[in-house]
Short mmCIF file of C-alpha atoms and ligand atoms in Angstrom, two decimals:
data_model
loop_
_atom_site.label_atom_id
_atom_site.label_comp_id
_atom_site.label_asym_id
_atom_site.label_seq_id
_atom_site.Cartn_x
_atom_site.Cartn_y
_atom_site.Cartn_z
CA UNK A 90 0.00 0.00 0.00
CA UNK A 91 1.37 3.37 -1.03
CA UNK A 92 2.55 5.70 1.70
CA UNK A 93 0.33 8.53 0.43
CA UNK A 94 -2.74 6.33 0.68
CA UNK A 95 -1.85 5.28 4.23
CA UNK A 96 -1.42 8.93 5.21
CA UNK A 97 -4.69 9.95 3.56
CA UNK A 98 -6.58 7.22 5.40
CA UNK A 99 -5.07 8.21 8.74
CA UNK A 100 -5.94 11.88 8.16
CA UNK A 101 -9.51 10.89 7.32
CA UNK A 102 -9.72 8.74 10.45
CA UNK A 103 -8.60 11.71 12.56
CA UNK A 104 -11.24 13.88 10.87
CA UNK A 105 -13.92 11.24 11.42
CA UNK A 106 -12.97 11.04 15.10
CA UNK A 107 -14.03 14.67 15.60
CA UNK A 108 -17.63 13.57 14.90
CA UNK A 109 -17.64 10.81 17.52
CA UNK A 110 -20.77 10.63 19.66
CA UNK A 111 -19.44 9.14 22.88
CA UNK A 112 -21.17 10.74 25.90
CA UNK A 113 -20.96 7.49 27.89
CA UNK A 114 -17.43 6.18 27.41
CA UNK A 115 -15.81 9.48 26.51
CA UNK A 116 -13.63 7.45 24.12
CA UNK A 117 -13.71 8.88 20.60
CA UNK A 118 -12.88 6.69 17.63
CA UNK A 119 -12.60 7.52 13.96
CA UNK A 120 -12.21 5.19 11.01
CA UNK A 121 -11.58 5.67 7.31
CA UNK A 122 -12.40 2.83 4.99
CA UNK A 123 -10.99 2.53 1.47
CA UNK A 124 -13.00 0.43 -0.96
CA UNK A 125 -11.99 -1.13 -4.25
CA UNK A 126 -13.78 1.71 -6.07
CA UNK A 127 -11.23 4.13 -4.59
CA UNK A 128 -13.72 5.90 -2.35
CA UNK A 129 -13.03 6.60 1.30
CA UNK A 130 -15.87 6.29 3.81
CA UNK A 131 -15.50 7.85 7.22
CA UNK A 132 -17.07 6.52 10.37
CA UNK A 133 -17.10 7.37 14.05
CA UNK A 134 -18.36 5.53 17.09
CA UNK A 135 -22.00 6.33 17.85
CA UNK A 136 -22.99 5.42 21.38
CA UNK A 137 -26.45 4.94 22.79
CA UNK A 138 -28.00 5.11 26.27
CA UNK A 139 -28.92 1.48 25.63
CA UNK A 140 -25.24 0.51 25.45
CA UNK A 141 -25.76 -2.56 23.28
CA UNK A 142 -27.11 -0.35 20.50
CA UNK A 143 -23.74 1.38 20.18
CA UNK A 144 -21.99 1.19 16.80
CA UNK A 145 -18.22 1.22 16.50
CA UNK A 146 -16.45 3.59 14.11
CA UNK A 147 -15.32 0.71 11.89
CA UNK A 148 -18.82 -0.67 11.39
CA UNK A 149 -20.18 2.85 10.93
CA UNK A 150 -17.80 3.33 7.99
CA UNK A 151 -18.53 -0.16 6.68
CA UNK A 152 -22.29 0.40 6.77
CA UNK A 153 -21.91 3.66 4.87
CA UNK A 154 -19.91 1.89 2.16
CA UNK A 155 -22.18 -1.14 1.83
CA UNK A 156 -25.31 1.01 1.81
CA UNK A 157 -23.81 2.88 -1.15
CA UNK A 158 -23.15 -0.37 -2.97
CA UNK A 159 -19.42 -0.42 -2.22
CA UNK A 160 -18.90 -3.92 -0.91
CA UNK A 161 -15.24 -4.69 -1.57
CA UNK A 162 -12.99 -3.32 1.14
CA UNK A 163 -9.28 -2.72 0.69
CA UNK A 164 -8.05 -0.92 3.81
CA UNK A 165 -9.19 0.78 6.98
CA UNK A 166 -7.43 3.21 9.30
CA UNK A 167 -8.50 3.56 12.92
CA UNK A 168 -7.70 6.24 15.48
CA UNK A 169 -9.00 6.26 19.03
CA UNK A 170 -8.41 8.17 22.26
CA UNK A 171 -10.34 9.86 25.04
CA UNK A 172 -12.44 12.65 23.50
CA UNK A 173 -10.67 15.37 25.47
CA UNK A 174 -7.16 14.09 24.80
CA UNK A 175 -4.98 16.49 22.89
CA UNK A 176 -3.03 13.67 21.32
CA UNK A 177 -3.56 10.00 20.61
CA UNK A 178 -1.29 8.03 22.91
CA UNK A 179 -2.23 4.48 22.04
CA UNK A 180 -3.25 2.34 19.10
CA UNK A 181 -6.95 1.52 18.94
CA UNK A 182 -7.48 -1.95 17.51
CA UNK A 183 -10.82 -3.04 16.07
CA UNK A 184 -12.99 -5.07 18.45
CA UNK A 185 -13.80 -8.68 17.67
CA UNK A 186 -17.20 -7.88 16.26
CA UNK A 187 -15.74 -5.33 13.84
CA UNK A 188 -13.01 -7.74 12.74
CA UNK A 189 -15.71 -10.26 11.88
CA UNK A 190 -17.87 -7.61 10.22
CA UNK A 191 -15.01 -6.34 8.04
CA UNK A 192 -14.01 -9.87 7.03
CA UNK A 193 -17.38 -10.28 5.31
CA UNK A 194 -16.31 -7.67 2.74
CA UNK A 195 -12.71 -8.73 2.16
CA UNK A 196 -12.40 -10.15 -1.32
CA UNK A 197 -8.75 -10.96 -0.68
CA UNK A 198 -7.58 -9.43 2.57
CA UNK A 199 -7.98 -6.03 4.18
CA UNK A 200 -5.15 -3.79 5.35
CA UNK A 201 -5.77 -2.55 8.88
CA UNK A 202 -3.91 0.57 9.99
CA UNK A 203 -3.94 1.63 13.63
CA UNK A 204 -2.41 5.03 14.21
CA UNK A 205 -1.38 7.52 16.83
CA UNK A 206 -0.32 9.99 14.12
CA UNK A 207 0.56 10.01 10.43
CA UNK A 208 4.03 8.71 11.20
CA UNK A 209 3.32 6.57 14.22
CA UNK A 210 1.20 3.68 12.97
CA UNK A 211 1.10 -0.07 12.65
CA UNK A 212 -0.11 -1.94 9.62
CA UNK A 213 -1.63 -5.42 9.67
CA UNK A 214 -3.61 -7.71 7.45
CA UNK A 215 -7.07 -8.52 8.77
CA UNK A 216 -6.31 -12.22 8.36
CA UNK A 217 -3.61 -11.80 10.99
CA UNK A 218 -5.96 -10.03 13.42
CA UNK A 219 -8.75 -12.54 12.78
CA UNK A 220 -7.26 -15.89 11.79
CA UNK A 221 -9.61 -18.66 10.66
CA UNK A 222 -12.52 -16.24 10.40
CA UNK A 223 -16.02 -17.59 10.06
CA UNK A 224 -17.20 -16.89 6.50
CA UNK A 225 -19.68 -18.00 3.89
CA UNK A 226 -17.18 -20.76 3.05
CA UNK A 227 -17.71 -22.06 6.58
CA UNK A 228 -21.33 -22.81 5.74
CA UNK A 229 -20.71 -24.93 2.64
ZN1 LIG B 419 -15.89 -2.60 17.02
#
């Protein structure tokens, strides 16, 4: 993956994070999802007073893409930190549910970028973060 694309995704994830609705946890997350079409979909975590109804940033971005007919995912960048934090001090990894959700739309594999800044990031393949994922192949 080209460095410019990685940087663009991280910047978009930071921008998405500013929209986070997290009055309960106070932990703001932003995600930027690149699809095969070349479009970038932003998502933020959207919490709910009924906690189980909360949607993570990653699935927010994924739902936006799929609902627009973009169903082949290439990469996603994720940034998370307390809402009031001036800087991101840790990597925010996707939760188990989001790893499973993203795997549904991986034609090959998905690049997962977790970042503290443009320069301070780690890059994985989803298959490494979710080995032996349950998929439609599992039901054959
Ligand atoms: Zn999640």
